[in-house]
Amino acid sequence: MEAQNSLIKSRAKPIKESIKIPQPLFSPKTPGAIILNQNHPSKDASGRLLTDVVLDPVLTSVLEPHQIEGVRFMLSCITGGPGVETGSGGCILADEMGVGKSLQAISLIWTVLKQSALGVPLVRKVIVVCPLSLIQSWKVEFKKWLGIYRVHVAYISSEATTSKTIQDINAFIEGSTLDVLIISYETLRSNIDKLTKCNIGLLVCDEGHRLKNSKTKTAETLCQIKTRRRVILTGTPIQNNLDEFWSMCDFVNPDALGQQAVFKRVYAVPIQKARDSHSTKKEQESALSLSSELTTRTSSFILRRTKDVIKLPQKHENIIFCLPSTIQLELYRRAISKKIADAFHNSASALLLITYLRLLSDHPGLIFPEDIALSALEGRGHKGDTINSSLLSESQRLILSKHTVKARKKGRSKQNEKVKDNLIGEEEQQIEIDEDNIEDQEKPIIDLFRSCVDEQEINQLKAIDITCSSKLVALDAILAHIKRMYPNDKVVISSVFTHMLDFITSLCCLRRYSFVRLDGSVKAAQRNDAIKKFTEQGSNTYEI
């Protein structure tokens, strides 16, 4: 009996000691290995053993030091610290454009899908929500850095039918093969009932400054996804409007800054008041102290770096003054003559005149787009004229919005048209256009300008003569010099006015330059193809 008891004890001893020790997915001892949870404790709060989370060597070789720091920061935020804590939350990666936020986010996603400090995957499902125009970009980025076999991603593209969208979402929710869902904000809103049934481990919001208002449908919809691991990616400074700042912080870390009403009273109102030109020195000093306090409170979950962290070649900017062409100078002189100047008796009409003078300085044909530039636009098959409205003054928006409405279809009789800024893909950024009001304000200006130009000059402008614009003449010389001296270089040409691109396109055709054009008329799904064509084509390719 005694021998039998001894045998039982000897068998029981290994069972007591057979505690499973978590192992890192990649060896931390490999030269160059990056441990993401540095200085982690040996156990978590529940007594579970912890191990190293080592960055995949495939990513180690491509990440820059500042990007490794960003991945570490985000991992620490969504896990609550070096170890795995129950109070995990979110963060905001607010690096400037060009610092590499997408690669950092992909590195984080790949890491948490495969490992954690407990030696098992931290999450099983990830959603990346972004503007529709960026879905293809995310697809390209995942393929570029992880290939097509490492991670399985579902993409809801703009071409997807309703049935295909539902099929892909169901496959992501119900299946075990799809790890990541890339979806637009609009499509997510339409299918939120399905997605709330899935256990989402991580939510990444690209262009997350769209969540700056907690009361929008987009923000309310995203809050229905029950995960505290939320990451916002934004290159837009978020400290300018403190109400928006609070909304974004509250989304990634609810209650981190308290109730909005209290935050507004304690921080927002005093800081905004100090920005007033009539504020006292005491108010300014108090606001400075509050701003510093706010920065400290949010530094644990907001990371922003500028392009200074990237080692780029020195950038040289050259501003070239172009002496106006003969016809530009003559029309400009007529435009500022007493006859016309006297007609602008208020500031609003004066702003319209200034805008017309700007158009005239680019190309005289731009002041009569319905006669000249619009005909060129229709000749190339464009359906409308869309520009980046954020770059324009109110007077410019009025003028160019009118031209956009005209370019659509003359049979429309709607009082108001909404022009979307397709270049940046913002769903809420729209311009209300009252056509009658625009006509009333602009008709006298158009008539006055027409009275300055004779039929022969109009015909010259219609011919799209390069010599009519000194800027086109200068551009022509610059492009010729680049082609001759730097045959392997590529060129990007941009313009605030889309109609000006018509003249630049004509110049490229005239000189037989290979080029791609990217403006608001290009569908979201085709933009990446245009960019790919530009980057992959041979020498001297121009993007307009």
XYZ file of C-alpha atoms in Angstrom:
544
model
C 0.000 0.000 0.000
C 2.833 2.363 0.887
C 4.544 1.672 -2.460
C 1.257 2.280 -4.252
C 0.795 5.682 -2.543
C 4.356 6.588 -3.477
C 3.646 5.710 -7.106
C 0.511 7.890 -7.118
C 2.489 10.823 -5.699
C 5.246 10.419 -8.290
C 2.667 10.428 -11.065
C 0.873 13.445 -9.612
C 4.030 15.543 -9.387
C 4.481 16.083 -13.184
C 0.796 17.068 -13.471
C 1.315 19.814 -10.917
C 4.340 21.136 -12.770
C 2.904 20.856 -16.321
C 1.845 24.503 -16.507
C 1.831 25.537 -20.154
C 4.432 28.243 -20.725
C 3.530 30.557 -23.632
C 6.099 30.732 -26.385
C 6.793 33.692 -28.689
C 5.826 33.180 -32.316
C 9.259 34.392 -33.441
C 12.511 34.054 -31.547
C 13.436 37.220 -29.622
C 17.068 36.081 -29.723
C 17.373 36.355 -33.495
C 19.728 39.204 -34.455
C 17.646 42.289 -35.203
C 14.481 40.890 -33.596
C 12.004 43.586 -32.499
C 10.185 42.876 -29.228
C 7.017 44.971 -29.250
C 6.032 44.525 -25.603
C 9.372 45.451 -24.099
C 9.790 45.211 -20.321
C 6.551 43.279 -19.897
C 5.873 41.630 -16.518
C 6.277 37.881 -16.165
C 2.579 37.485 -15.306
C -0.604 39.439 -15.895
C -3.087 40.541 -13.212
C -4.711 37.089 -13.283
C -1.422 35.291 -12.732
C -1.105 34.040 -16.297
C 2.421 33.765 -17.673
C 3.372 36.234 -20.388
C 5.843 36.032 -23.237
C 7.459 38.317 -25.789
C 5.479 39.633 -28.751
C 8.044 39.687 -31.551
C 7.461 41.564 -34.788
C 7.350 39.344 -37.870
C 10.848 39.439 -39.458
C 9.193 40.116 -42.819
C 8.022 43.460 -41.429
C 11.141 44.117 -39.373
C 13.125 44.474 -42.576
C 10.850 47.184 -44.029
C 9.744 49.243 -41.039
C 11.574 52.454 -40.209
C 12.441 53.173 -36.544
C 9.586 55.677 -36.165
C 7.161 53.110 -37.594
C 8.318 50.445 -35.133
C 7.702 52.976 -32.381
C 4.201 53.540 -33.788
C 3.374 49.810 -33.815
C 4.639 49.487 -30.238
C 2.532 52.466 -29.196
C -0.678 51.128 -30.755
C -0.151 47.616 -29.375
C 0.403 49.023 -25.900
C -2.780 51.092 -26.166
C -5.084 48.315 -27.359
C -3.754 45.847 -24.775
C -3.711 48.271 -21.873
C 0.041 48.196 -21.366
C 3.034 45.878 -21.724
C 0.936 42.960 -20.467
C -2.591 41.948 -21.453
C -4.967 43.858 -19.207
C -8.746 43.722 -19.174
C -9.022 47.505 -19.471
C -7.732 47.615 -23.032
C -8.696 50.613 -25.142
C -7.856 52.502 -28.285
C -5.603 55.184 -29.689
C -5.171 57.833 -32.364
C -2.248 57.653 -34.771
C -2.149 61.211 -36.097
C 1.096 61.179 -38.070
C 1.377 63.576 -40.979
C 0.635 62.247 -44.435
C 3.657 60.431 -45.826
C 4.963 59.117 -42.502
C 3.554 55.636 -43.177
C 0.388 55.157 -41.122
C -0.983 52.373 -43.352
C 2.109 50.177 -42.959
C 2.079 50.721 -39.201
C -1.594 49.728 -39.038
C -1.025 46.629 -41.188
C 1.882 45.608 -38.943
C -0.355 45.957 -35.894
C -3.182 43.990 -37.531
C -0.872 41.154 -38.590
C 0.697 41.014 -35.141
C -2.549 40.787 -33.143
C -4.039 38.252 -35.574
C -1.144 35.867 -34.906
C 0.120 36.476 -31.393
C -0.163 38.106 -27.995
C 1.712 38.088 -24.717
C -0.307 34.981 -23.777
C 1.128 33.059 -26.722
C -2.176 32.944 -28.635
C -3.748 35.342 -31.164
C -5.108 38.456 -29.499
C -7.969 38.849 -32.005
C -9.683 36.741 -34.653
C -11.458 39.369 -36.743
C -10.434 42.897 -37.783
C -12.410 45.589 -39.594
C -10.691 48.413 -41.454
C -13.203 51.114 -42.368
C -12.161 53.847 -44.786
C -13.521 56.143 -47.510
C -14.654 54.237 -50.579
C -11.873 55.780 -52.654
C -9.204 54.231 -50.396
C -10.365 50.602 -50.425
C -8.214 49.762 -53.433
C -5.234 51.451 -51.759
C -5.624 49.235 -48.692
C -5.860 46.178 -50.928
C -2.605 47.161 -52.611
C -0.900 47.835 -49.265
C -1.862 44.478 -47.737
C -0.661 42.634 -50.830
C 2.550 44.668 -50.951
C 3.623 44.019 -47.365
C 2.067 40.625 -46.538
C 1.395 38.983 -49.890
C -1.818 37.123 -50.666
C -1.286 33.989 -48.576
C -0.320 35.276 -45.134
C -3.529 37.150 -44.319
C -6.952 36.639 -45.874
C -8.745 39.904 -46.556
C -12.242 40.658 -47.856
C -12.675 43.903 -49.796
C -16.047 45.505 -50.448
C -15.280 47.480 -53.608
C -17.335 50.216 -55.237
C -18.267 47.849 -58.091
C -19.685 45.196 -55.772
C -23.392 44.518 -56.206
C -25.665 44.430 -53.172
C -25.826 40.634 -53.282
C -22.026 40.356 -53.610
C -21.563 42.748 -50.685
C -23.890 40.713 -48.475
C -22.179 37.496 -49.577
C -18.709 38.831 -48.683
C -19.843 40.231 -45.338
C -21.521 36.937 -44.416
C -18.375 35.039 -45.420
C -16.335 37.294 -43.128
C -18.762 36.944 -40.220
C -19.512 33.238 -40.426
C -16.333 31.778 -41.875
C -12.973 31.098 -40.302
C -10.834 31.812 -43.352
C -11.280 35.594 -43.629
C -9.342 37.619 -41.066
C -9.823 41.222 -42.194
C -12.714 43.139 -43.733
C -11.952 46.348 -45.659
C -15.188 48.315 -45.949
C -16.295 51.879 -46.636
C -18.066 54.003 -44.051
C -21.225 54.044 -46.180
C -21.344 50.272 -46.701
C -20.663 49.639 -43.025
C -23.617 51.843 -42.063
C -25.876 49.890 -44.410
C -24.788 46.524 -42.980
C -24.231 47.319 -39.321
C -26.968 44.904 -38.199
C -24.976 41.996 -39.618
C -21.583 43.187 -38.370
C -22.724 43.670 -34.777
C -23.373 39.929 -34.629
C -19.683 39.224 -35.178
C -17.033 39.324 -32.464
C -14.746 42.030 -33.841
C -11.409 42.123 -32.058
C -10.004 45.328 -33.583
C -11.550 48.274 -35.413
C -9.284 50.538 -37.504
C -10.775 53.787 -38.845
C -8.792 55.363 -41.664
C -9.349 59.083 -42.297
C -10.724 58.971 -38.760
C -11.169 62.732 -38.532
C -14.590 61.957 -40.029
C -15.544 60.941 -36.493
C -15.016 64.493 -35.258
C -18.722 64.791 -34.468
C -19.988 62.110 -32.106
C -23.585 62.749 -33.199
C -23.149 61.896 -36.894
C -24.611 58.661 -38.225
C -21.119 57.415 -39.016
C -19.896 57.836 -35.432
C -23.066 56.385 -33.927
C -22.857 53.379 -36.250
C -19.213 52.626 -35.454
C -19.950 52.781 -31.732
C -22.320 49.828 -32.222
C -19.344 47.573 -32.982
C -18.621 46.172 -29.552
C -14.900 46.353 -29.223
C -12.803 48.658 -27.090
C -9.814 48.129 -29.350
C -10.317 51.090 -31.651
C -7.603 52.799 -33.691
C -8.082 56.067 -35.561
C -5.693 56.960 -38.382
C -5.679 60.604 -39.398
C -3.204 62.984 -40.961
C -5.380 65.992 -40.147
C -4.448 68.063 -37.089
C -7.128 67.417 -34.507
C -6.381 70.070 -31.901
C -7.848 73.062 -33.757
C -11.471 72.432 -32.759
C -11.706 71.163 -29.196
C -15.252 69.818 -29.573
C -14.037 67.640 -32.448
C -10.972 66.714 -30.414
C -13.183 65.494 -27.560
C -15.356 63.425 -29.954
C -12.386 61.566 -31.412
C -10.805 60.948 -28.015
C -14.110 59.722 -26.606
C -14.512 57.300 -29.504
C -11.191 55.529 -28.955
C -11.246 55.837 -25.159
C -14.742 56.517 -23.803
C -14.778 58.892 -20.806
C -11.035 59.533 -21.085
C -11.785 63.262 -21.058
C -14.994 63.079 -19.049
C -18.410 64.307 -20.113
C -18.460 66.690 -23.075
C -20.282 69.438 -21.159
C -17.668 69.384 -18.401
C -14.817 69.241 -20.918
C -16.264 72.224 -22.744
C -16.546 74.268 -19.557
C -13.124 73.359 -18.175
C -11.045 73.278 -21.367
C -12.764 74.288 -24.601
C -14.331 77.607 -23.604
C -11.267 79.054 -21.781
C -8.862 77.966 -24.545
C -11.087 79.301 -27.331
C -11.600 82.552 -25.428
C -7.837 83.062 -25.143
C -7.521 82.874 -28.931
C -9.560 86.046 -29.248
C -7.534 89.143 -30.075
C -9.122 90.959 -27.116
C -8.227 88.284 -24.542
C -6.252 89.312 -21.472
C -2.763 88.138 -20.621
C -4.168 86.180 -17.671
C -6.628 84.367 -19.947
C -3.843 83.518 -22.383
C -1.599 82.159 -19.627
C -4.466 80.092 -18.222
C -5.250 78.695 -21.679
C -1.604 77.784 -22.222
C -1.606 75.868 -18.948
C -4.856 74.087 -19.859
C -3.499 73.154 -23.300
C -0.379 71.687 -21.721
C -2.507 69.740 -19.254
C -4.682 68.421 -22.080
C -1.632 67.317 -24.066
C -0.341 65.422 -21.042
C -3.702 63.731 -20.443
C -3.951 62.497 -24.027
C -0.300 61.664 -24.714
C -0.892 58.093 -23.554
C -3.218 57.403 -26.501
C -2.411 60.031 -29.171
C 0.772 59.845 -31.231
C 1.641 62.438 -33.863
C 4.898 62.761 -35.783
C 5.715 65.103 -38.636
C 7.635 64.362 -41.815
C 10.774 65.438 -39.980
C 11.110 61.822 -38.782
C 11.623 60.682 -42.382
C 15.026 61.076 -43.968
C 14.049 62.698 -47.242
C 16.236 64.594 -49.675
C 16.099 68.339 -49.247
C 13.129 69.893 -51.000
C 13.670 72.945 -53.177
C 10.806 75.291 -53.953
C 11.072 77.763 -56.809
C 8.462 80.434 -57.448
C 8.533 81.633 -61.046
C 6.952 84.934 -62.024
C 5.464 84.668 -65.504
C 5.166 87.926 -67.400
C 1.590 88.031 -68.791
C 1.137 87.371 -72.471
C 0.039 90.210 -74.727
C -3.615 89.181 -74.662
C -3.562 88.511 -70.904
C -2.080 91.932 -70.227
C -4.547 93.682 -72.504
C -7.581 91.915 -71.004
C -6.281 92.553 -67.503
C -5.944 96.273 -68.227
C -9.468 96.393 -69.594
C -10.762 94.469 -66.573
C -9.408 96.994 -64.093
C -10.498 99.986 -66.125
C -12.721 102.573 -64.482
C -15.710 101.360 -66.484
C -15.590 97.938 -64.834
C -14.165 98.977 -61.461
C -17.091 101.355 -60.913
C -19.511 98.475 -61.408
C -18.246 96.682 -58.307
C -19.817 98.723 -55.573
C -19.698 96.141 -52.766
C -17.184 93.687 -51.321
C -18.985 90.574 -52.606
C -18.836 91.648 -56.240
C -15.249 92.832 -55.753
C -14.291 89.311 -54.643
C -15.858 87.924 -57.800
C -13.796 90.348 -59.850
C -10.608 89.238 -58.051
C -11.458 85.618 -58.797
C -11.935 86.410 -62.481
C -8.581 88.161 -62.530
C -6.996 85.024 -61.051
C -8.571 82.937 -63.795
C -7.343 85.417 -66.371
C -3.806 85.134 -64.950
C -3.854 81.368 -65.514
C -5.360 81.450 -68.986
C -7.696 84.028 -70.536
C -9.875 81.206 -71.798
C -10.884 80.364 -68.224
C -13.062 83.459 -67.882
C -15.440 82.110 -70.538
C -15.526 78.388 -69.662
C -18.949 77.834 -71.233
C -17.482 78.991 -74.560
C -13.971 77.571 -74.401
C -12.853 75.340 -71.530
C -16.240 73.672 -71.189
C -16.284 72.751 -74.864
C -12.837 71.194 -74.448
C -14.123 69.373 -71.388
C -17.096 67.920 -73.251
C -14.837 67.004 -76.158
C -12.862 64.693 -73.849
C -16.038 63.073 -72.564
C -15.988 64.469 -69.025
C -19.315 64.526 -67.230
C -18.579 67.334 -64.818
C -16.045 69.684 -63.367
C -15.070 68.908 -59.790
C -12.287 70.558 -57.851
C -10.954 70.442 -54.339
C -13.375 72.882 -52.703
C -11.268 73.144 -49.557
C -8.687 75.157 -51.517
C -11.125 77.791 -52.746
C -12.534 81.017 -51.402
C -16.309 81.471 -51.226
C -16.341 83.586 -54.384
C -14.385 80.933 -56.277
C -16.783 78.250 -55.086
C -19.722 80.266 -56.417
C -18.179 80.730 -59.837
C -16.836 77.210 -60.287
C -19.892 75.539 -58.762
C -21.988 77.310 -61.366
C -19.780 75.956 -64.121
C -20.094 72.484 -62.598
C -23.866 72.693 -62.648
C -23.774 73.812 -66.299
C -21.427 70.980 -67.199
C -23.747 68.331 -65.855
C -26.869 68.364 -68.034
C -28.769 71.400 -69.183
C -32.115 69.686 -68.775
C -31.927 69.709 -64.971
C -34.260 72.092 -63.178
C -33.372 71.480 -59.519
C -33.054 74.656 -57.488
C -30.077 73.318 -55.555
C -27.286 71.017 -56.751
C -24.759 69.400 -54.436
C -21.218 69.202 -55.692
C -19.167 66.576 -53.909
C -15.479 66.973 -53.435
C -14.545 63.644 -55.004
C -10.810 64.281 -54.818
C -10.730 63.654 -51.083
C -13.724 61.329 -50.896
C -15.529 63.125 -48.061
C -19.194 62.151 -47.941
C -20.286 65.117 -45.844
C -18.243 67.811 -47.618
C -20.773 69.343 -49.971
C -21.526 72.764 -51.411
C -25.091 74.060 -51.633
C -25.604 75.904 -54.908
C -28.395 78.394 -55.562
C -28.181 78.794 -59.331
C -30.478 81.815 -59.481
C -28.408 83.615 -56.853
C -25.195 82.847 -58.740
C -26.717 84.070 -61.994
C -27.821 87.319 -60.351
C -24.366 87.982 -58.883
C -22.301 86.904 -61.845
C -24.245 87.981 -64.908
C -23.182 91.662 -64.703
C -19.546 90.589 -64.372
C -19.763 88.236 -67.346
C -21.425 90.917 -69.456
C -18.747 93.451 -68.514
C -15.936 91.051 -69.328
C -17.561 90.130 -72.622
C -17.728 93.782 -73.531
C -13.914 93.905 -73.161
C -13.249 91.116 -75.659
C -13.907 91.256 -79.379
C -14.874 88.365 -81.633
C -11.352 87.885 -83.007
C -9.908 87.505 -79.499
C -12.607 85.003 -78.560
C -11.746 82.923 -81.633
C -8.056 83.031 -80.681
C -8.867 81.732 -77.208
C -11.122 79.006 -78.597
C -8.165 77.721 -80.597
C -6.468 76.927 -77.259
C -3.303 78.716 -78.315
C -0.508 77.980 -75.804
C 0.962 81.453 -76.273
C -2.213 83.001 -74.827
C -1.044 81.950 -71.351
C 2.392 82.859 -70.030
C 2.096 80.046 -67.490
C 1.586 77.482 -70.245
C 4.573 78.889 -72.128
C 6.707 78.552 -68.977
C 5.403 75.039 -68.315
C 6.149 74.066 -71.903
C 9.769 75.190 -71.480
C 10.149 73.420 -68.111
C 8.807 70.112 -69.447
C 11.056 70.309 -72.503
C 14.074 70.925 -70.251
C 13.189 67.955 -68.010
C 12.710 65.668 -71.010
C 16.098 66.690 -72.388
C 18.164 66.794 -69.172
C 16.374 64.254 -66.929
C 14.821 61.666 -69.253
C 14.108 59.189 -66.434
C 12.236 61.640 -64.197
C 8.481 61.854 -63.761
C 6.452 65.029 -63.328
C 3.308 65.833 -61.342
C 1.329 68.897 -62.453
C -1.506 70.245 -60.315
C -3.985 73.087 -60.606
C -6.703 74.531 -58.392
C -8.877 75.051 -61.466
C -9.916 71.875 -63.244
C -10.540 73.748 -66.501
C -6.859 74.699 -66.538
C -6.089 70.986 -66.734
C -7.810 70.940 -70.125
C -5.232 73.352 -71.489
C -2.382 71.413 -69.848
C -3.751 68.193 -71.334
C -3.775 69.857 -74.763
C -0.138 70.852 -74.263
C 0.851 67.260 -73.413
C -0.989 65.964 -76.472
C 0.669 68.572 -78.665
C 4.153 67.583 -77.442
C 3.289 63.850 -77.512
C 4.053 63.410 -73.814
C 2.826 60.231 -72.160
C 0.489 61.250 -69.346
C -2.357 60.202 -67.074
C -5.000 62.583 -65.779
C -6.516 62.367 -62.322
C -9.343 64.728 -61.415
C -12.788 64.625 -59.860
C -14.343 62.984 -62.898
C -12.240 59.843 -62.426
C -14.178 57.171 -60.560
C -12.790 55.969 -57.245
C -12.116 52.490 -58.593
C -10.081 53.882 -61.498
C -7.896 56.278 -59.511
C -5.482 53.654 -58.277
C -5.159 52.240 -61.789
C -4.218 55.723 -63.001
C -1.658 56.144 -60.229
C -0.253 52.667 -60.896
C 0.049 53.477 -64.587
C 1.902 56.677 -63.712
C 4.355 55.012 -61.322
C 5.035 51.934 -63.451
C 5.284 53.434 -66.932
C 8.614 54.306 -68.451
C 10.465 57.591 -68.356
C 8.929 61.050 -68.657
C 5.392 60.167 -67.654
C 3.302 63.071 -66.436
C 0.473 63.020 -63.913
C -1.965 65.893 -64.162
